[in-house]
Amino acid sequence: MAVVWAKTALTADGWVHGVRVEIGADGRIAALTPGCVAQAEDTRVSLLLPAPANAHSHAFQRAMAGLTERRGERPQDNFWTWRQLMYRFLDELTPEHVEAIAALVQMEMLEAGFGACVEFHYLHHQADGTPYDDLAEMSSRIAAAAGSTGLGLTLLPVLYQFGGCDQRPLSRGQVRFGNDINRYQRLLDGAAAALRSLGADAVLGVAPHSLRAVAQEDLRAVSAILPGSPIHIHVAEQIPEVAEVEEAWGARPVSWALDNLALNPLWCLIHATQMEPAETHRLAATGAVAGLCPITEASLGDGVFDGVRFVNAGGRMAVGSDSNIRISLAEEMRQLETSQRLRDHSRAALADADRSTGRRLFDALTLGGAQAAGRGSGCLRVEGWADLLALDMAHIDLEGLGGDTVLDAFIFAGSNEMVQDVWSAGRHLVKAGQHVKRDEIVARYQAAVRRLRAGL
């Protein structure tokens, strides 16, 4: 039994003081007792929070950070030209590269304050599309990285069939992703075997890549493959994507999904940045999560999520780091809120009458992230996973603060340097701001990407 004592903690019942958190051998919170005095054997922290799940990641893209910011001879750069550069990059990736990059990404997520990760994993095969001898080789590498870093993992192998709504064949850059529905089910079996090497908190889910990349009949079928498991899909990220789906299928992507996919709380719709007001209200009513990656969405020019309307309609949200060009819990939350302010010429856009902006955001994203990850966490409560985040209250921007204002300062003035300790399902992985295996993980990453970056 490990014990964490916090001077102040944000629990399911709100802010409490002198909290003793007992963590069982199974990684769950066994007891949570307020009004306690610290004991000599306790791990002591000043302020304890639930650690949110990172709801969307493509780990391999981390190694591309900073390499796609030139326009060259193109009159305009956009998501689609960026995607071509991404395809060139992934042509060079081996399973060893993927494992080393994923480990760095997971380490950086923990150091940023995330307690778990949802990996939307579509890089399955060799560069020419030939499967590895082990169909789930790449999924196994993501699991191996989680075994090294200790980060709680929800693995979503991705079903990717076509290059567009017209069912054109996958391009040279996409053939590494491709599976039909039958081979995809075998891939899931292999991924499930890989996850058995991890803790009991590891989760397997499914992910049809997008409306443009999967046949309509398989979009409906894939949700039944793993009953009760998370289902994630890219939807309505880019204006040309909306136009393609509308022309081919007669409806905007979110409207088509609402009418045809029986959306429910198991679903997470990623990058729903292109929605009309009626779609926003309808999506909120389903209980599905809107998975947002504000830093990447800004980087790729996706658009601004209709967050105020969605949250006020009771919608559920989560954040992820997607391309992982910058992994920061505080900055993802800040970008989400400030994008609303810029669009609407407002302030405190996502606050409500009872909670500050930071508190309302943090509450929504911890609960929504846990739902999207299929993870029994999201708040500090008995029997929930011990996904814990301790902030350094000696930081100059937190000194003397308390209550909701701490979250406001973390989000709007803070960064990863405010993160002091992080636990994932009771595993104490970040101490004094650094992952316990930082040097080893960084060295492996540096060796892996040195040649990769030289040729892009």
Tab-separated table of C-alpha atoms in Angstrom:
chain	number	residue	atom	x	y	z
A	1	MET	CA	0.000	0.000	0.000
A	2	ALA	CA	1.499	3.327	-1.114
A	3	VAL	CA	0.273	6.503	0.559
A	4	VAL	CA	0.213	10.053	-0.808
A	5	TRP	CA	-0.583	12.916	1.550
A	6	ALA	CA	-1.690	16.209	0.002
A	7	LYS	CA	-2.034	19.522	1.771
A	8	THR	CA	-4.875	20.239	-0.674
A	9	ALA	CA	-6.569	17.990	-3.219
A	10	LEU	CA	-9.338	18.304	-5.796
A	11	THR	CA	-11.599	15.305	-5.204
A	12	ALA	CA	-14.985	14.263	-6.513
A	13	ASP	CA	-16.408	16.324	-3.634
A	14	GLY	CA	-14.394	19.444	-4.467
A	15	TRP	CA	-11.372	20.985	-2.753
A	16	VAL	CA	-10.407	19.301	0.522
A	17	HIS	CA	-7.436	19.671	2.887
A	18	GLY	CA	-5.069	17.268	4.580
A	19	VAL	CA	-5.979	14.402	2.272
A	20	ARG	CA	-4.506	10.938	2.706
A	21	VAL	CA	-4.725	8.864	-0.507
A	22	GLU	CA	-4.056	5.155	-0.099
A	23	ILE	CA	-3.143	3.328	-3.325
A	24	GLY	CA	-3.756	-0.394	-3.439
A	25	ALA	CA	-1.484	-2.965	-5.037
A	26	ASP	CA	-3.939	-3.062	-7.952
A	27	GLY	CA	-3.239	0.610	-8.786
A	28	ARG	CA	-6.635	1.856	-7.607
A	29	ILE	CA	-7.420	4.335	-4.847
A	30	ALA	CA	-8.221	2.166	-1.822
A	31	ALA	CA	-9.051	4.994	0.563
A	32	LEU	CA	-9.284	8.772	0.440
A	33	THR	CA	-9.435	10.453	3.839
A	34	PRO	CA	-9.516	14.229	4.429
A	35	GLY	CA	-8.424	16.033	7.575
A	36	CYS	CA	-5.306	13.930	8.110
A	37	VAL	CA	-1.841	14.839	9.332
A	38	ALA	CA	1.114	13.701	7.217
A	39	GLN	CA	2.999	10.654	8.436
A	40	ALA	CA	6.721	10.034	8.061
A	41	GLU	CA	6.270	7.298	5.461
A	42	ASP	CA	3.915	9.263	3.207
A	43	THR	CA	4.814	10.852	-0.118
A	44	ARG	CA	3.936	14.491	0.556
A	45	VAL	CA	2.710	16.959	-2.043
A	46	SER	CA	1.255	20.441	-1.803
A	47	LEU	CA	-1.610	20.132	-4.296
A	48	LEU	CA	-3.037	16.968	-5.805
A	49	LEU	CA	-5.280	16.690	-8.880
A	50	PRO	CA	-6.635	13.869	-11.016
A	51	ALA	CA	-4.288	13.377	-13.958
A	52	PRO	CA	-6.241	13.629	-17.244
A	53	ALA	CA	-5.932	11.157	-20.103
A	54	ASN	CA	-4.424	12.357	-23.380
A	55	ALA	CA	-7.306	11.447	-25.705
A	56	HIS	CA	-5.568	11.433	-29.109
A	57	SER	CA	-2.011	10.732	-30.212
A	58	HIS	CA	-0.130	9.725	-33.336
A	59	ALA	CA	3.156	9.031	-31.565
A	60	PHE	CA	5.422	8.714	-34.619
A	61	GLN	CA	4.717	12.301	-35.717
A	62	ARG	CA	6.644	13.594	-32.698
A	63	ALA	CA	9.893	13.112	-34.622
A	64	MET	CA	8.629	15.515	-37.338
A	65	ALA	CA	8.400	18.492	-34.973
A	66	GLY	CA	9.787	21.601	-36.684
A	67	LEU	CA	10.410	19.894	-40.034
A	68	THR	CA	7.327	21.005	-41.992
A	69	GLU	CA	7.346	24.790	-41.659
A	70	ARG	CA	8.621	25.792	-45.117
A	71	ARG	CA	6.366	26.601	-48.051
A	72	GLY	CA	8.990	26.321	-50.799
A	73	GLU	CA	7.589	26.944	-54.286
A	74	ARG	CA	4.010	26.192	-53.265
A	75	PRO	CA	1.703	29.248	-53.418
A	76	GLN	CA	0.009	28.085	-50.215
A	77	ASP	CA	0.731	25.482	-47.579
A	78	ASN	CA	-2.129	23.589	-45.922
A	79	PHE	CA	-3.106	20.335	-44.232
A	80	TRP	CA	-2.891	18.380	-47.476
A	81	THR	CA	0.633	19.517	-48.371
A	82	TRP	CA	1.672	18.780	-44.778
A	83	ARG	CA	0.210	15.301	-45.143
A	84	GLN	CA	2.414	14.569	-48.155
A	85	LEU	CA	5.502	15.437	-46.107
A	86	MET	CA	4.241	13.196	-43.327
A	87	TYR	CA	3.896	10.291	-45.753
A	88	ARG	CA	7.482	10.780	-46.933
A	89	PHE	CA	8.655	10.698	-43.337
A	90	LEU	CA	6.829	7.562	-42.308
A	91	ASP	CA	8.233	5.672	-45.310
A	92	GLU	CA	11.507	5.491	-43.378
A	93	LEU	CA	10.134	4.325	-40.033
A	94	THR	CA	11.003	0.869	-38.710
A	95	PRO	CA	9.424	-0.879	-35.718
A	96	GLU	CA	12.489	0.043	-33.665
A	97	HIS	CA	12.028	3.723	-34.566
A	98	VAL	CA	8.349	3.605	-33.646
A	99	GLU	CA	8.998	2.092	-30.226
A	100	ALA	CA	11.705	4.635	-29.371
A	101	ILE	CA	9.587	7.588	-30.542
A	102	ALA	CA	6.485	6.329	-28.738
A	103	ALA	CA	8.449	5.967	-25.498
A	104	LEU	CA	9.627	9.578	-25.708
A	105	VAL	CA	6.091	10.772	-26.431
A	106	GLN	CA	4.675	8.847	-23.490
A	107	MET	CA	7.426	10.139	-21.189
A	108	GLU	CA	6.702	13.718	-22.260
A	109	MET	CA	2.978	13.197	-21.691
A	110	LEU	CA	3.649	12.096	-18.138
A	111	GLU	CA	5.966	15.041	-17.525
A	112	ALA	CA	3.224	17.335	-18.855
A	113	GLY	CA	0.696	15.988	-16.341
A	114	PHE	CA	-1.189	13.376	-18.360
A	115	GLY	CA	-1.886	10.102	-16.566
A	116	ALA	CA	-2.815	7.985	-19.591
A	117	CYS	CA	-2.766	8.057	-23.384
A	118	VAL	CA	-5.094	7.032	-26.205
A	119	GLU	CA	-2.927	6.024	-29.164
A	120	PHE	CA	-4.820	6.284	-32.481
A	121	HIS	CA	-2.499	3.860	-34.223
A	122	TYR	CA	-2.626	3.503	-38.004
A	123	LEU	CA	0.979	2.696	-38.971
A	124	HIS	CA	0.670	-1.089	-39.328
A	125	HIS	CA	2.754	-2.487	-42.209
A	126	GLN	CA	6.066	-2.213	-44.024
A	127	ALA	CA	6.740	0.708	-46.381
A	128	ASP	CA	5.385	-1.125	-49.453
A	129	GLY	CA	2.260	-2.274	-47.619
A	130	THR	CA	3.462	-5.801	-46.929
A	131	PRO	CA	2.413	-6.927	-43.446
A	132	TYR	CA	5.104	-7.846	-40.958
A	133	ASP	CA	5.363	-11.525	-40.049
A	134	ASP	CA	3.543	-10.526	-36.892
A	135	LEU	CA	0.547	-8.586	-38.206
A	136	ALA	CA	0.446	-6.614	-34.948
A	137	GLU	CA	4.185	-5.846	-34.878
A	138	MET	CA	3.688	-2.088	-34.744
A	139	SER	CA	0.934	-2.315	-32.145
A	140	SER	CA	3.263	-4.458	-30.062
A	141	ARG	CA	5.877	-1.688	-30.251
A	142	ILE	CA	3.421	0.853	-28.864
A	143	ALA	CA	2.630	-1.559	-26.031
A	144	ALA	CA	6.347	-2.139	-25.419
A	145	ALA	CA	6.867	1.614	-25.119
A	146	ALA	CA	4.097	1.756	-22.514
A	147	GLY	CA	5.770	-1.096	-20.674
A	148	SER	CA	8.933	0.992	-20.509
A	149	THR	CA	7.343	4.311	-19.552
A	150	GLY	CA	4.538	3.015	-17.329
A	151	LEU	CA	1.953	5.299	-18.917
A	152	GLY	CA	-1.580	3.905	-18.923
A	153	LEU	CA	-2.415	2.955	-22.516
A	154	THR	CA	-5.613	2.777	-24.499
A	155	LEU	CA	-4.560	1.327	-27.853
A	156	LEU	CA	-6.789	1.947	-30.875
A	157	PRO	CA	-5.594	0.064	-33.955
A	158	VAL	CA	-7.052	1.946	-36.912
A	159	LEU	CA	-9.115	0.534	-39.772
A	160	TYR	CA	-8.015	2.301	-42.971
A	161	GLN	CA	-9.262	0.990	-46.341
A	162	PHE	CA	-9.446	3.686	-49.036
A	163	GLY	CA	-7.874	6.919	-50.207
A	164	GLY	CA	-11.201	8.787	-50.299
A	165	CYS	CA	-14.970	8.552	-50.337
A	166	ASP	CA	-14.845	7.258	-53.922
A	167	GLN	CA	-12.998	4.190	-52.553
A	168	ARG	CA	-9.902	4.891	-54.626
A	169	PRO	CA	-6.894	2.705	-53.746
A	170	LEU	CA	-4.504	3.812	-51.057
A	171	SER	CA	-1.639	5.960	-52.315
A	172	ARG	CA	2.032	5.082	-51.991
A	173	GLY	CA	2.152	6.986	-48.713
A	174	GLN	CA	-0.942	5.258	-47.308
A	175	VAL	CA	-0.345	1.579	-48.045
A	176	ARG	CA	1.265	1.057	-44.649
A	177	PHE	CA	-2.144	1.744	-43.089
A	178	GLY	CA	-4.387	-0.530	-45.115
A	179	ASN	CA	-6.494	-3.494	-43.982
A	180	ASP	CA	-9.810	-4.967	-44.975
A	181	ILE	CA	-12.272	-5.725	-42.205
A	182	ASN	CA	-11.216	-9.385	-41.874
A	183	ARG	CA	-7.499	-8.670	-41.551
A	184	TYR	CA	-8.327	-5.827	-39.197
A	185	GLN	CA	-10.010	-8.247	-36.812
A	186	ARG	CA	-6.870	-10.410	-36.827
A	187	LEU	CA	-4.813	-7.300	-36.135
A	188	LEU	CA	-6.985	-6.583	-33.102
A	189	ASP	CA	-6.344	-10.101	-31.812
A	190	GLY	CA	-2.598	-9.477	-32.034
A	191	ALA	CA	-2.911	-6.094	-30.343
A	192	ALA	CA	-4.901	-7.670	-27.514
A	193	ALA	CA	-2.113	-10.194	-26.995
A	194	ALA	CA	0.461	-7.385	-26.839
A	195	LEU	CA	-1.548	-5.510	-24.200
A	196	ARG	CA	-1.588	-8.538	-21.921
A	197	SER	CA	2.029	-7.722	-21.030
A	198	LEU	CA	0.872	-4.453	-19.435
A	199	GLY	CA	-1.089	-3.673	-16.300
A	200	ALA	CA	-4.790	-4.289	-15.814
A	201	ASP	CA	-5.487	-0.670	-16.746
A	202	ALA	CA	-4.509	-1.207	-20.415
A	203	VAL	CA	-7.490	-0.904	-22.771
A	204	LEU	CA	-8.084	-1.999	-26.365
A	205	GLY	CA	-10.529	-0.163	-28.590
A	206	VAL	CA	-11.325	0.330	-32.259
A	207	ALA	CA	-10.896	3.256	-34.622
A	208	PRO	CA	-12.341	3.545	-38.117
A	209	HIS	CA	-10.003	6.228	-39.411
A	210	SER	CA	-12.552	8.574	-40.985
A	211	LEU	CA	-15.639	8.607	-43.179
A	212	ARG	CA	-13.486	9.065	-46.254
A	213	ALA	CA	-11.248	6.060	-45.497
A	214	VAL	CA	-13.726	3.318	-44.523
A	215	ALA	CA	-16.678	1.761	-46.365
A	216	GLN	CA	-20.099	2.661	-44.985
A	217	GLU	CA	-20.990	-0.932	-44.156
A	218	ASP	CA	-17.718	-1.358	-42.258
A	219	LEU	CA	-18.208	1.887	-40.347
A	220	ARG	CA	-21.317	0.295	-38.924
A	221	ALA	CA	-19.721	-3.129	-38.411
A	222	VAL	CA	-16.533	-2.013	-36.668
A	223	SER	CA	-18.375	-0.667	-33.633
A	224	ALA	CA	-19.632	-4.164	-32.860
A	225	ILE	CA	-16.230	-5.883	-32.938
A	226	LEU	CA	-15.311	-5.070	-29.319
A	227	PRO	CA	-18.602	-4.418	-27.479
A	228	GLY	CA	-18.258	-1.935	-24.655
A	229	SER	CA	-14.847	-0.641	-25.801
A	230	PRO	CA	-13.918	2.879	-26.951
A	231	ILE	CA	-14.610	3.804	-30.582
A	232	HIS	CA	-12.768	6.798	-32.039
A	233	ILE	CA	-13.001	8.382	-35.489
A	234	HIS	CA	-11.573	11.447	-37.220
A	235	VAL	CA	-14.463	13.651	-38.346
A	236	ALA	CA	-14.969	17.076	-39.944
A	237	GLU	CA	-11.413	18.303	-39.464
A	238	GLN	CA	-10.947	20.171	-42.742
A	239	ILE	CA	-13.271	22.117	-45.069
A	240	PRO	CA	-12.288	20.026	-48.158
A	241	GLU	CA	-13.020	16.877	-46.131
A	242	VAL	CA	-16.520	18.153	-45.354
A	243	ALA	CA	-17.081	18.967	-49.030
A	244	GLU	CA	-15.888	15.511	-50.156
A	245	VAL	CA	-18.193	13.653	-47.781
A	246	GLU	CA	-21.135	15.908	-48.580
A	247	GLU	CA	-20.699	15.394	-52.319
A	248	ALA	CA	-20.239	11.629	-52.075
A	249	TRP	CA	-22.683	10.745	-49.308
A	250	GLY	CA	-25.188	13.591	-49.439
A	251	ALA	CA	-24.589	14.903	-45.925
A	252	ARG	CA	-21.991	16.722	-43.887
A	253	PRO	CA	-19.707	14.321	-41.938
A	254	VAL	CA	-21.090	14.959	-38.440
A	255	SER	CA	-24.674	14.880	-39.712
A	256	TRP	CA	-24.021	11.590	-41.523
A	257	ALA	CA	-22.450	10.094	-38.406
A	258	LEU	CA	-25.363	11.238	-36.237
A	259	ASP	CA	-27.876	9.723	-38.651
A	260	ASN	CA	-26.064	6.449	-39.331
A	261	LEU	CA	-23.707	5.386	-36.539
A	262	ALA	CA	-25.835	5.255	-33.358
A	263	LEU	CA	-23.380	7.508	-31.547
A	264	ASN	CA	-23.269	6.991	-27.775
A	265	PRO	CA	-20.832	7.532	-24.875
A	266	LEU	CA	-18.425	4.896	-26.236
A	267	TRP	CA	-17.682	7.131	-29.224
A	268	CYS	CA	-15.118	9.911	-29.440
A	269	LEU	CA	-15.249	12.189	-32.493
A	270	ILE	CA	-11.816	13.668	-33.103
A	271	HIS	CA	-11.301	17.175	-34.561
A	272	ALA	CA	-14.965	18.123	-34.926
A	273	THR	CA	-13.871	21.628	-35.856
A	274	GLN	CA	-16.234	21.954	-38.826
A	275	MET	CA	-19.722	21.738	-37.361
A	276	GLU	CA	-22.867	23.785	-37.869
A	277	PRO	CA	-24.842	24.824	-34.751
A	278	ALA	CA	-27.496	22.140	-35.184
A	279	GLU	CA	-24.770	19.464	-35.446
A	280	THR	CA	-23.115	20.806	-32.313
A	281	HIS	CA	-26.329	20.489	-30.293
A	282	ARG	CA	-27.115	17.043	-31.674
A	283	LEU	CA	-23.625	15.715	-30.956
A	284	ALA	CA	-23.755	17.020	-27.389
A	285	ALA	CA	-27.024	15.145	-26.817
A	286	THR	CA	-25.499	11.754	-27.754
A	287	GLY	CA	-23.092	11.652	-24.798
A	288	ALA	CA	-20.198	11.046	-27.195
A	289	VAL	CA	-16.942	12.869	-26.506
A	290	ALA	CA	-15.543	15.563	-28.765
A	291	GLY	CA	-11.809	14.845	-28.880
A	292	LEU	CA	-9.896	18.081	-29.447
A	293	CYS	CA	-6.221	18.711	-30.119
A	294	PRO	CA	-6.034	22.510	-30.078
A	295	ILE	CA	-2.282	22.887	-30.644
A	296	THR	CA	-2.293	20.582	-33.681
A	297	GLU	CA	-5.597	21.977	-34.959
A	298	ALA	CA	-4.077	25.448	-34.901
A	299	SER	CA	-0.846	24.210	-36.509
A	300	LEU	CA	-2.709	22.532	-39.381
A	301	GLY	CA	-5.270	25.291	-39.883
A	302	ASP	CA	-8.183	23.007	-39.064
A	303	GLY	CA	-10.457	25.620	-37.557
A	304	VAL	CA	-11.890	26.452	-34.128
A	305	PHE	CA	-14.145	24.036	-32.287
A	306	ASP	CA	-17.548	25.438	-31.287
A	307	GLY	CA	-16.688	24.908	-27.632
A	308	VAL	CA	-18.978	27.403	-25.893
A	309	ARG	CA	-22.103	26.150	-27.665
A	310	PHE	CA	-21.083	22.506	-27.182
A	311	VAL	CA	-20.322	22.715	-23.458
A	312	ASN	CA	-23.381	24.824	-22.708
A	313	ALA	CA	-25.462	22.130	-24.420
A	314	GLY	CA	-24.030	19.524	-22.035
A	315	GLY	CA	-21.375	18.197	-24.418
A	316	ARG	CA	-18.385	16.197	-23.202
A	317	MET	CA	-14.836	17.099	-24.261
A	318	ALA	CA	-11.325	15.698	-24.038
A	319	VAL	CA	-7.956	16.952	-25.245
A	320	GLY	CA	-5.076	15.181	-26.925
A	321	SER	CA	-1.756	16.115	-28.451
A	322	ASP	CA	-2.275	14.486	-31.902
A	323	SER	CA	0.881	15.300	-33.902
A	324	ASN	CA	2.815	15.797	-30.650
A	325	ILE	CA	4.771	18.779	-31.951
A	326	ARG	CA	4.303	20.209	-28.461
A	327	ILE	CA	3.137	18.048	-25.560
A	328	SER	CA	1.665	20.185	-22.809
A	329	LEU	CA	-1.548	19.685	-20.860
A	330	ALA	CA	-1.591	23.336	-19.770
A	331	GLU	CA	-1.069	24.648	-23.303
A	332	GLU	CA	-3.735	22.416	-24.867
A	333	MET	CA	-6.265	23.754	-22.367
A	334	ARG	CA	-5.068	27.307	-22.893
A	335	GLN	CA	-5.326	27.041	-26.685
A	336	LEU	CA	-8.848	25.601	-26.397
A	337	GLU	CA	-10.050	28.519	-24.299
A	338	THR	CA	-8.183	31.340	-26.050
A	339	SER	CA	-9.384	30.192	-29.468
A	340	GLN	CA	-12.949	30.726	-28.228
A	341	ARG	CA	-12.010	34.217	-27.020
A	342	LEU	CA	-10.367	35.162	-30.322
A	343	ARG	CA	-13.350	34.001	-32.356
A	344	ASP	CA	-15.993	35.610	-30.169
A	345	HIS	CA	-14.085	38.698	-28.924
A	346	SER	CA	-14.749	37.570	-25.344
A	347	ARG	CA	-13.056	36.550	-22.120
A	348	ALA	CA	-13.639	33.648	-19.713
A	349	ALA	CA	-15.512	31.947	-22.538
A	350	LEU	CA	-15.847	28.516	-20.915
A	351	ALA	CA	-16.401	29.680	-17.330
A	352	ASP	CA	-19.816	29.404	-15.741
A	353	ALA	CA	-21.553	31.074	-12.792
A	354	ASP	CA	-20.004	28.707	-10.238
A	355	ARG	CA	-16.599	27.786	-11.662
A	356	SER	CA	-13.688	29.730	-13.073
A	357	THR	CA	-12.496	29.070	-16.605
A	358	GLY	CA	-9.696	26.829	-15.422
A	359	ARG	CA	-11.880	24.802	-13.068
A	360	ARG	CA	-14.653	24.233	-15.588
A	361	LEU	CA	-12.149	23.287	-18.279
A	362	PHE	CA	-10.206	20.947	-16.018
A	363	ASP	CA	-13.328	19.221	-14.685
A	364	ALA	CA	-14.678	18.695	-18.202
A	365	LEU	CA	-11.435	17.438	-19.692
A	366	THR	CA	-10.543	15.019	-16.896
A	367	LEU	CA	-13.981	13.410	-17.019
A	368	GLY	CA	-14.158	13.500	-20.815
A	369	GLY	CA	-10.632	12.130	-21.190
A	370	ALA	CA	-11.379	9.190	-18.906
A	371	GLN	CA	-14.554	8.448	-20.871
A	372	ALA	CA	-12.730	8.637	-24.206
A	373	ALA	CA	-9.988	6.336	-22.913
A	374	GLY	CA	-12.436	3.803	-21.493
A	375	ARG	CA	-10.579	4.316	-18.223
A	376	GLY	CA	-12.001	4.257	-14.709
A	377	SER	CA	-10.496	7.569	-13.657
A	378	GLY	CA	-11.384	11.217	-14.265
A	379	CYS	CA	-11.604	12.282	-10.616
A	380	LEU	CA	-10.103	11.339	-7.269
A	381	ARG	CA	-12.442	8.716	-5.838
A	382	VAL	CA	-12.215	5.369	-4.094
A	383	GLU	CA	-11.890	2.425	-6.538
A	384	GLY	CA	-10.853	4.696	-9.413
A	385	TRP	CA	-7.422	4.313	-10.964
A	386	ALA	CA	-4.801	6.297	-9.068
A	387	ASP	CA	-4.018	8.680	-11.939
A	388	LEU	CA	-2.605	11.562	-9.909
A	389	LEU	CA	-1.004	14.904	-10.734
A	390	ALA	CA	0.826	17.011	-8.145
A	391	LEU	CA	1.636	20.639	-8.942
A	392	ASP	CA	4.628	22.461	-7.514
A	393	MET	CA	3.041	25.138	-5.329
A	394	ALA	CA	6.458	26.720	-4.795
A	395	HIS	CA	6.450	27.788	-8.443
A	396	ILE	CA	6.536	31.564	-8.714
A	397	ASP	CA	3.171	31.732	-10.504
A	398	LEU	CA	1.410	29.463	-7.979
A	399	GLU	CA	2.835	30.932	-4.797
A	400	GLY	CA	0.056	31.930	-2.383
A	401	LEU	CA	-2.819	30.742	-4.574
A	402	GLY	CA	-5.588	28.329	-3.668
A	403	GLY	CA	-8.748	26.703	-4.983
A	404	ASP	CA	-9.862	27.208	-8.546
A	405	THR	CA	-7.343	30.028	-9.029
A	406	VAL	CA	-4.540	27.447	-9.000
A	407	LEU	CA	-6.040	25.840	-12.098
A	408	ASP	CA	-6.437	29.246	-13.760
A	409	ALA	CA	-2.761	30.011	-13.147
A	410	PHE	CA	-1.665	26.550	-14.329
A	411	ILE	CA	-3.601	26.895	-17.574
A	412	PHE	CA	-3.063	30.561	-18.421
A	413	ALA	CA	0.377	31.282	-16.935
A	414	GLY	CA	1.844	27.819	-16.618
A	415	SER	CA	3.649	25.080	-18.461
A	416	ASN	CA	5.104	21.630	-17.862
A	417	GLU	CA	7.558	23.049	-15.333
A	418	MET	CA	4.705	23.342	-12.797
A	419	VAL	CA	4.249	19.540	-12.852
A	420	GLN	CA	5.982	17.981	-9.863
A	421	ASP	CA	4.784	14.358	-9.574
A	422	VAL	CA	2.581	12.070	-11.671
A	423	TRP	CA	1.177	8.614	-11.010
A	424	SER	CA	-0.514	6.374	-13.595
A	425	ALA	CA	-2.658	3.635	-12.038
A	426	GLY	CA	-0.554	4.010	-8.911
A	427	ARG	CA	2.779	3.852	-10.698
A	428	HIS	CA	4.869	6.809	-9.463
A	429	LEU	CA	6.548	7.772	-12.742
A	430	VAL	CA	7.366	11.484	-12.507
A	431	LYS	CA	9.287	12.737	-9.495
A	432	ALA	CA	10.506	16.322	-9.059
A	433	GLY	CA	9.306	17.062	-12.600
A	434	GLN	CA	11.188	14.293	-14.419
A	435	HIS	CA	10.327	10.796	-15.535
A	436	VAL	CA	12.191	8.157	-13.555
A	437	LYS	CA	13.706	6.726	-16.780
A	438	ARG	CA	14.234	10.027	-18.608
A	439	ASP	CA	17.915	9.602	-19.518
A	440	GLU	CA	17.432	6.094	-20.921
A	441	ILE	CA	14.342	7.041	-22.957
A	442	VAL	CA	15.897	10.215	-24.379
A	443	ALA	CA	19.086	8.396	-25.412
A	444	ARG	CA	17.100	5.760	-27.325
A	445	TYR	CA	15.059	8.435	-29.050
A	446	GLN	CA	18.095	10.457	-30.096
A	447	ALA	CA	19.728	7.401	-31.616
A	448	ALA	CA	16.540	6.500	-33.482
A	449	VAL	CA	15.827	9.863	-35.097
A	450	ARG	CA	19.299	11.108	-35.943
A	451	ARG	CA	19.208	9.672	-39.486
A	452	LEU	CA	15.464	10.008	-39.929
A	453	ARG	CA	15.528	13.773	-39.628
A	454	ALA	CA	18.516	14.302	-41.897
A	455	GLY	CA	16.720	13.347	-45.097
A	456	LEU	CA	13.359	15.096	-44.734
